[in-house]
Amino acid sequence: MYANGLVVRIFPTAERAAAGLARDIAAGLRRKPSLVIGLPTGRTPIPLYRSLRELVSAGLADFSQATTFNLDEFLGIAPSDPRSYRQFMERHLFTGINLSRRRIRFLKGTARDPLAEAARYERAIARAGGLDLLILGLGANGHIGFNEPAPALVTFTHVCTLKPATRRANAEWFGGRVSRVPSRALSMGMGTILKSRRIVLLATGRDKAPAIRRLVEGRVTTRLPASFLQLHPSAEVWLDREAAAGLSGFAERAPSRVRR
Ligand code: GLP
């Protein structure tokens, strides 16, 4: 039970967490076909996106009226570049679901004026009526989107400078070469994130356990941007056992649903 209001759900495996979240999203789409969904990239959501593609093929999920906004994109990387987050999403999700191309929204990494691009994105999210559901991944250092630990956080979509650890974590998309990972990116800001009506952070694997412990049981601090989810009225943290391993009392409770 977490007094800070976070709902924590712990699943036996990463696959089960992903499949559960895919079913939850499909149910959300049935309740509101025009759902506006914020989406992350990274290794963590890959099984989620696979499950969503399977649900669509089975006729159990319908994205035809939905709109998606991705969280972030590398600065200087074109949308058509295979290393872009845009192409990651094409490969892992967009080509396998019935989402209208017109309703796929993305930050453009090669925008001539990145600040204007950030402002355009904020307006686009507002025009879509805000995010109904935002799915988040988690950086091992506690970042969400590309909002890195810092003395202060930025409210709106903005240009961010990536920490060396974050560039290392993203090297996989750049042929394993950290030096090729851009040092800057565009990302939704903390305010953009916290304005979403519902947030689900998905974290799996033992690498995330220390950050999960601080996120769920620590205090709210700009040194762990994800800790701000404690302030959100409808934030959930979905974990596999490995990511949950650092939570106090996990051993007695798992697998279970922990509610305030
Ligand atoms: C990147 C993304 C984040 C993502 C994080 C974790 O830095 N910008 O949005 O949550 O990676 O990635 P992974 O799921 O691969 O651990």
Short mmCIF file of C-alpha atoms and ligand atoms in Angstrom, two decimals:
data_model
loop_
_atom_site.label_atom_id
_atom_site.label_comp_id
_atom_site.label_asym_id
_atom_site.label_seq_id
_atom_site.Cartn_x
_atom_site.Cartn_y
_atom_site.Cartn_z
CA MET A 1 0.00 0.00 0.00
CA TYR A 2 1.59 3.30 -1.06
CA ALA A 3 0.50 6.39 0.80
CA ASN A 4 1.71 8.54 -2.09
CA GLY A 5 -1.19 7.28 -4.22
CA LEU A 6 0.72 5.29 -6.79
CA VAL A 7 -0.97 2.11 -7.94
CA VAL A 8 1.65 -0.60 -8.41
CA ARG A 9 0.88 -3.77 -10.35
CA ILE A 10 3.36 -6.62 -10.31
CA PHE A 11 3.30 -9.41 -12.93
CA PRO A 12 5.26 -12.68 -12.92
CA THR A 13 7.02 -11.86 -16.22
CA ALA A 14 7.63 -8.95 -18.60
CA GLU A 15 5.51 -10.73 -21.22
CA ARG A 16 2.53 -10.97 -18.85
CA ALA A 17 2.83 -7.29 -17.94
CA ALA A 18 2.96 -6.34 -21.62
CA ALA A 19 0.00 -8.56 -22.54
CA GLY A 20 -2.03 -7.16 -19.63
CA LEU A 21 -1.30 -3.60 -20.66
CA ALA A 22 -2.16 -4.35 -24.30
CA ARG A 23 -5.55 -5.71 -23.18
CA ASP A 24 -6.06 -2.64 -20.98
CA ILE A 25 -5.36 -0.33 -23.94
CA ALA A 26 -7.72 -2.34 -26.16
CA ALA A 27 -10.45 -1.98 -23.52
CA GLY A 28 -9.75 1.78 -23.36
CA LEU A 29 -10.20 1.96 -27.14
CA ARG A 30 -13.53 0.15 -26.88
CA ARG A 31 -14.73 2.67 -24.27
CA LYS A 32 -13.43 5.64 -26.27
CA PRO A 33 -12.50 4.82 -29.90
CA SER A 34 -10.94 8.28 -30.38
CA LEU A 35 -8.50 7.71 -27.51
CA VAL A 36 -5.43 10.01 -27.58
CA ILE A 37 -2.44 7.93 -26.51
CA GLY A 38 1.12 8.96 -25.70
CA LEU A 39 3.74 6.32 -26.53
CA PRO A 40 7.34 5.55 -25.56
CA THR A 41 10.20 3.87 -27.40
CA GLY A 42 12.93 1.65 -25.95
CA ARG A 43 13.32 -2.08 -25.35
CA THR A 44 10.61 -2.22 -22.68
CA PRO A 45 7.55 -1.52 -24.87
CA ILE A 46 8.55 -3.96 -27.63
CA PRO A 47 6.52 -6.89 -26.14
CA LEU A 48 3.62 -4.47 -25.52
CA TYR A 49 3.64 -3.40 -29.16
CA ARG A 50 3.81 -7.05 -30.24
CA SER A 51 0.77 -7.83 -28.10
CA LEU A 52 -1.11 -4.85 -29.52
CA ARG A 53 -0.38 -6.00 -33.08
CA GLU A 54 -1.68 -9.46 -32.17
CA LEU A 55 -4.86 -8.02 -30.67
CA VAL A 56 -5.47 -5.94 -33.80
CA SER A 57 -4.92 -8.98 -36.08
CA ALA A 58 -7.34 -10.97 -33.92
CA GLY A 59 -9.93 -8.17 -34.23
CA LEU A 60 -9.72 -7.47 -30.50
CA ALA A 61 -8.27 -3.94 -30.69
CA ASP A 62 -9.27 -1.11 -33.00
CA PHE A 63 -7.03 1.94 -33.49
CA SER A 64 -8.96 3.31 -36.48
CA GLN A 65 -10.18 6.40 -34.59
CA ALA A 66 -7.23 6.77 -32.19
CA THR A 67 -4.47 9.39 -32.20
CA THR A 68 -0.93 8.79 -30.97
CA PHE A 69 1.77 11.22 -29.85
CA ASN A 70 5.24 9.85 -29.23
CA LEU A 71 7.16 11.17 -26.28
CA ASP A 72 10.45 12.09 -27.86
CA GLU A 73 12.82 12.04 -30.83
CA PHE A 74 16.54 12.52 -31.41
CA LEU A 75 17.57 15.94 -32.63
CA GLY A 76 19.13 15.89 -36.10
CA ILE A 77 17.73 12.48 -37.05
CA ALA A 78 15.23 12.53 -39.94
CA PRO A 79 11.87 10.74 -39.60
CA SER A 80 12.87 8.43 -42.48
CA ASP A 81 16.20 7.51 -40.84
CA PRO A 82 16.13 3.89 -39.60
CA ARG A 83 17.73 5.09 -36.33
CA SER A 84 14.91 7.53 -35.60
CA TYR A 85 12.30 6.77 -32.96
CA ARG A 86 9.77 7.36 -35.73
CA GLN A 87 11.12 4.37 -37.66
CA PHE A 88 11.33 2.33 -34.45
CA MET A 89 7.59 2.90 -34.04
CA GLU A 90 6.93 2.01 -37.69
CA ARG A 91 8.76 -1.31 -37.27
CA HIS A 92 7.35 -2.27 -33.89
CA LEU A 93 3.82 -0.89 -33.97
CA PHE A 94 2.48 1.40 -36.66
CA THR A 95 2.79 -0.96 -39.63
CA GLY A 96 0.97 -3.70 -37.70
CA ILE A 97 -2.07 -1.82 -36.44
CA ASN A 98 -5.00 -0.06 -38.10
CA LEU A 99 -4.02 3.45 -37.00
CA SER A 100 -4.69 6.18 -39.55
CA ARG A 101 -1.40 7.74 -40.78
CA ARG A 102 -3.02 11.17 -40.34
CA ARG A 103 -3.35 10.57 -36.62
CA ILE A 104 0.26 9.57 -35.95
CA ARG A 105 1.91 12.59 -34.35
CA PHE A 106 5.66 12.86 -33.88
CA LEU A 107 8.33 15.38 -33.03
CA LYS A 108 10.47 16.07 -36.09
CA GLY A 109 14.15 15.71 -35.19
CA THR A 110 15.28 17.63 -38.26
CA ALA A 111 12.95 20.60 -37.78
CA ARG A 112 14.83 23.76 -38.81
CA ASP A 113 13.69 25.53 -35.66
CA PRO A 114 13.53 22.97 -32.80
CA LEU A 115 11.95 25.45 -30.39
CA ALA A 116 9.15 26.18 -32.86
CA GLU A 117 8.77 22.42 -33.36
CA ALA A 118 8.42 21.92 -29.59
CA ALA A 119 5.77 24.66 -29.44
CA ARG A 120 3.94 23.12 -32.42
CA TYR A 121 3.81 19.77 -30.60
CA GLU A 122 2.35 21.31 -27.45
CA ARG A 123 -0.34 23.00 -29.56
CA ALA A 124 -1.07 19.74 -31.40
CA ILE A 125 -1.53 17.86 -28.11
CA ALA A 126 -3.83 20.61 -26.82
CA ARG A 127 -5.83 20.61 -30.09
CA ALA A 128 -6.29 16.84 -29.80
CA GLY A 129 -7.87 17.46 -26.39
CA GLY A 130 -4.81 16.37 -24.36
CA LEU A 131 -3.53 12.85 -23.76
CA ASP A 132 -6.12 10.41 -22.40
CA LEU A 133 -3.49 7.78 -21.67
CA LEU A 134 0.26 8.10 -21.59
CA ILE A 135 2.43 4.97 -21.55
CA LEU A 136 5.92 5.61 -20.18
CA GLY A 137 9.14 3.64 -20.04
CA LEU A 138 11.79 4.40 -17.43
CA GLY A 139 15.45 5.23 -17.84
CA ALA A 140 17.69 3.42 -15.35
CA ASN A 141 18.59 6.88 -13.99
CA GLY A 142 14.91 7.71 -13.49
CA HIS A 143 14.35 9.71 -16.67
CA ILE A 144 11.00 9.69 -18.43
CA GLY A 145 10.81 10.68 -22.09
CA PHE A 146 14.15 12.48 -22.22
CA ASN A 147 13.57 14.44 -19.01
CA GLU A 148 16.89 13.74 -17.32
CA PRO A 149 17.71 14.10 -13.60
CA ALA A 150 18.64 17.75 -13.02
CA PRO A 151 18.39 20.54 -10.44
CA ALA A 152 15.23 21.71 -12.25
CA LEU A 153 12.88 20.14 -14.77
CA VAL A 154 11.24 21.70 -17.83
CA THR A 155 7.46 21.98 -18.10
CA PHE A 156 6.78 22.00 -21.83
CA THR A 157 8.11 20.07 -24.82
CA HIS A 158 11.73 21.17 -25.19
CA VAL A 159 15.24 20.45 -26.42
CA CYS A 160 17.10 18.22 -23.93
CA THR A 161 20.74 17.32 -23.50
CA LEU A 162 21.22 13.60 -22.93
CA LYS A 163 23.33 12.24 -20.08
CA PRO A 164 26.20 9.90 -21.04
CA ALA A 165 24.32 6.96 -19.43
CA THR A 166 21.25 7.70 -21.54
CA ARG A 167 23.35 7.88 -24.71
CA ARG A 168 24.90 4.53 -23.77
CA ALA A 169 21.44 3.03 -23.20
CA ASN A 170 20.40 4.20 -26.68
CA ALA A 171 23.56 3.02 -28.47
CA GLU A 172 21.72 -0.12 -29.61
CA TRP A 173 19.78 1.93 -32.18
CA PHE A 174 23.08 3.40 -33.48
CA GLY A 175 25.00 0.22 -34.27
CA GLY A 176 26.25 -0.02 -30.68
CA ARG A 177 28.30 3.19 -31.11
CA VAL A 178 27.71 5.62 -28.25
CA SER A 179 29.55 8.38 -30.13
CA ARG A 180 26.89 8.20 -32.86
CA VAL A 181 23.97 8.74 -30.45
CA PRO A 182 22.89 12.37 -30.73
CA SER A 183 23.61 14.39 -27.61
CA ARG A 184 20.34 16.27 -27.88
CA ALA A 185 16.72 15.33 -28.34
CA LEU A 186 13.22 16.79 -28.32
CA SER A 187 10.95 15.54 -25.55
CA MET A 188 7.59 16.21 -23.98
CA GLY A 189 8.20 18.11 -20.74
CA MET A 190 7.20 17.14 -17.23
CA GLY A 191 4.09 19.34 -17.41
CA THR A 192 3.10 17.78 -20.74
CA ILE A 193 3.47 14.36 -19.13
CA LEU A 194 1.66 15.21 -15.89
CA LYS A 195 -1.29 16.76 -17.74
CA SER A 196 -2.16 13.33 -19.21
CA ARG A 197 -5.42 12.05 -17.77
CA ARG A 198 -3.96 8.63 -16.97
CA ILE A 199 -0.35 7.52 -16.88
CA VAL A 200 0.97 3.95 -16.94
CA LEU A 201 4.71 3.51 -16.47
CA LEU A 202 5.92 0.11 -17.63
CA ALA A 203 9.28 -1.12 -16.30
CA THR A 204 10.75 -4.59 -16.55
CA GLY A 205 14.08 -6.22 -15.75
CA ARG A 206 16.47 -5.99 -12.83
CA ASP A 207 18.27 -2.89 -14.23
CA LYS A 208 15.20 -0.85 -13.37
CA ALA A 209 14.77 -2.09 -9.78
CA PRO A 210 16.80 0.68 -8.07
CA ALA A 211 14.98 3.47 -9.95
CA ILE A 212 11.62 1.78 -9.30
CA ARG A 213 12.34 1.63 -5.60
CA ARG A 214 13.13 5.35 -5.52
CA LEU A 215 10.15 6.17 -7.73
CA VAL A 216 7.66 4.25 -5.59
CA GLU A 217 9.10 4.57 -2.10
CA GLY A 218 11.35 7.63 -2.26
CA ARG A 219 10.55 11.31 -2.11
CA VAL A 220 9.61 13.49 -5.07
CA THR A 221 12.81 14.94 -6.50
CA THR A 222 14.00 16.45 -9.77
CA ARG A 223 16.96 14.05 -9.34
CA LEU A 224 14.55 11.25 -10.26
CA PRO A 225 12.08 12.79 -12.73
CA ALA A 226 9.81 9.72 -12.62
CA SER A 227 9.16 10.39 -8.91
CA PHE A 228 6.85 13.24 -10.01
CA LEU A 229 4.30 10.56 -10.93
CA GLN A 230 3.58 10.42 -7.19
CA LEU A 231 1.87 13.80 -7.63
CA HIS A 232 -0.43 12.58 -10.41
CA PRO A 233 -4.00 11.62 -9.46
CA SER A 234 -4.09 8.62 -11.80
CA ALA A 235 -0.63 7.13 -12.20
CA GLU A 236 0.14 3.42 -12.27
CA VAL A 237 3.41 1.55 -12.27
CA TRP A 238 3.30 -1.86 -14.01
CA LEU A 239 6.24 -4.12 -13.27
CA ASP A 240 7.60 -7.60 -13.67
CA ARG A 241 9.05 -9.30 -10.60
CA GLU A 242 12.59 -8.29 -11.46
CA ALA A 243 11.82 -4.58 -11.64
CA ALA A 244 9.78 -4.89 -8.43
CA ALA A 245 12.52 -6.74 -6.55
CA GLY A 246 13.70 -3.67 -4.61
CA LEU A 247 10.27 -2.74 -3.24
CA SER A 248 9.91 -3.32 0.48
CA GLY A 249 7.37 -6.05 1.17
CA PHE A 250 7.41 -7.24 -2.42
CA ALA A 251 8.37 -10.79 -1.43
CA GLU A 252 5.27 -11.28 0.73
CA ARG A 253 2.93 -9.67 -1.74
CA ALA A 254 3.93 -10.79 -5.19
CA PRO A 255 2.26 -11.45 -7.51
CA SER A 256 -0.37 -8.97 -6.53
CA ARG A 257 -1.94 -5.66 -7.00
CA VAL A 258 -0.90 -3.01 -4.54
CA ARG A 259 -3.36 -0.19 -4.09
CA ARG A 260 -3.48 2.80 -1.89
C1 GLP B 1 15.03 6.16 -23.85
C2 GLP B 1 13.68 6.82 -24.12
C3 GLP B 1 12.76 6.68 -22.93
C4 GLP B 1 12.73 5.23 -22.49
C5 GLP B 1 14.10 4.83 -22.02
C6 GLP B 1 14.16 3.43 -21.45
O1 GLP B 1 15.94 7.00 -23.22
N1 GLP B 1 13.81 8.19 -24.46
O2 GLP B 1 11.47 7.14 -23.31
O3 GLP B 1 11.79 5.06 -21.46
O4 GLP B 1 14.95 4.93 -23.14
O5 GLP B 1 14.47 2.51 -22.44
P1 GLP B 1 14.43 0.95 -22.29
O6 GLP B 1 12.99 0.59 -22.30
O7 GLP B 1 15.17 0.45 -23.49
O8 GLP B 1 15.10 0.61 -21.01
#
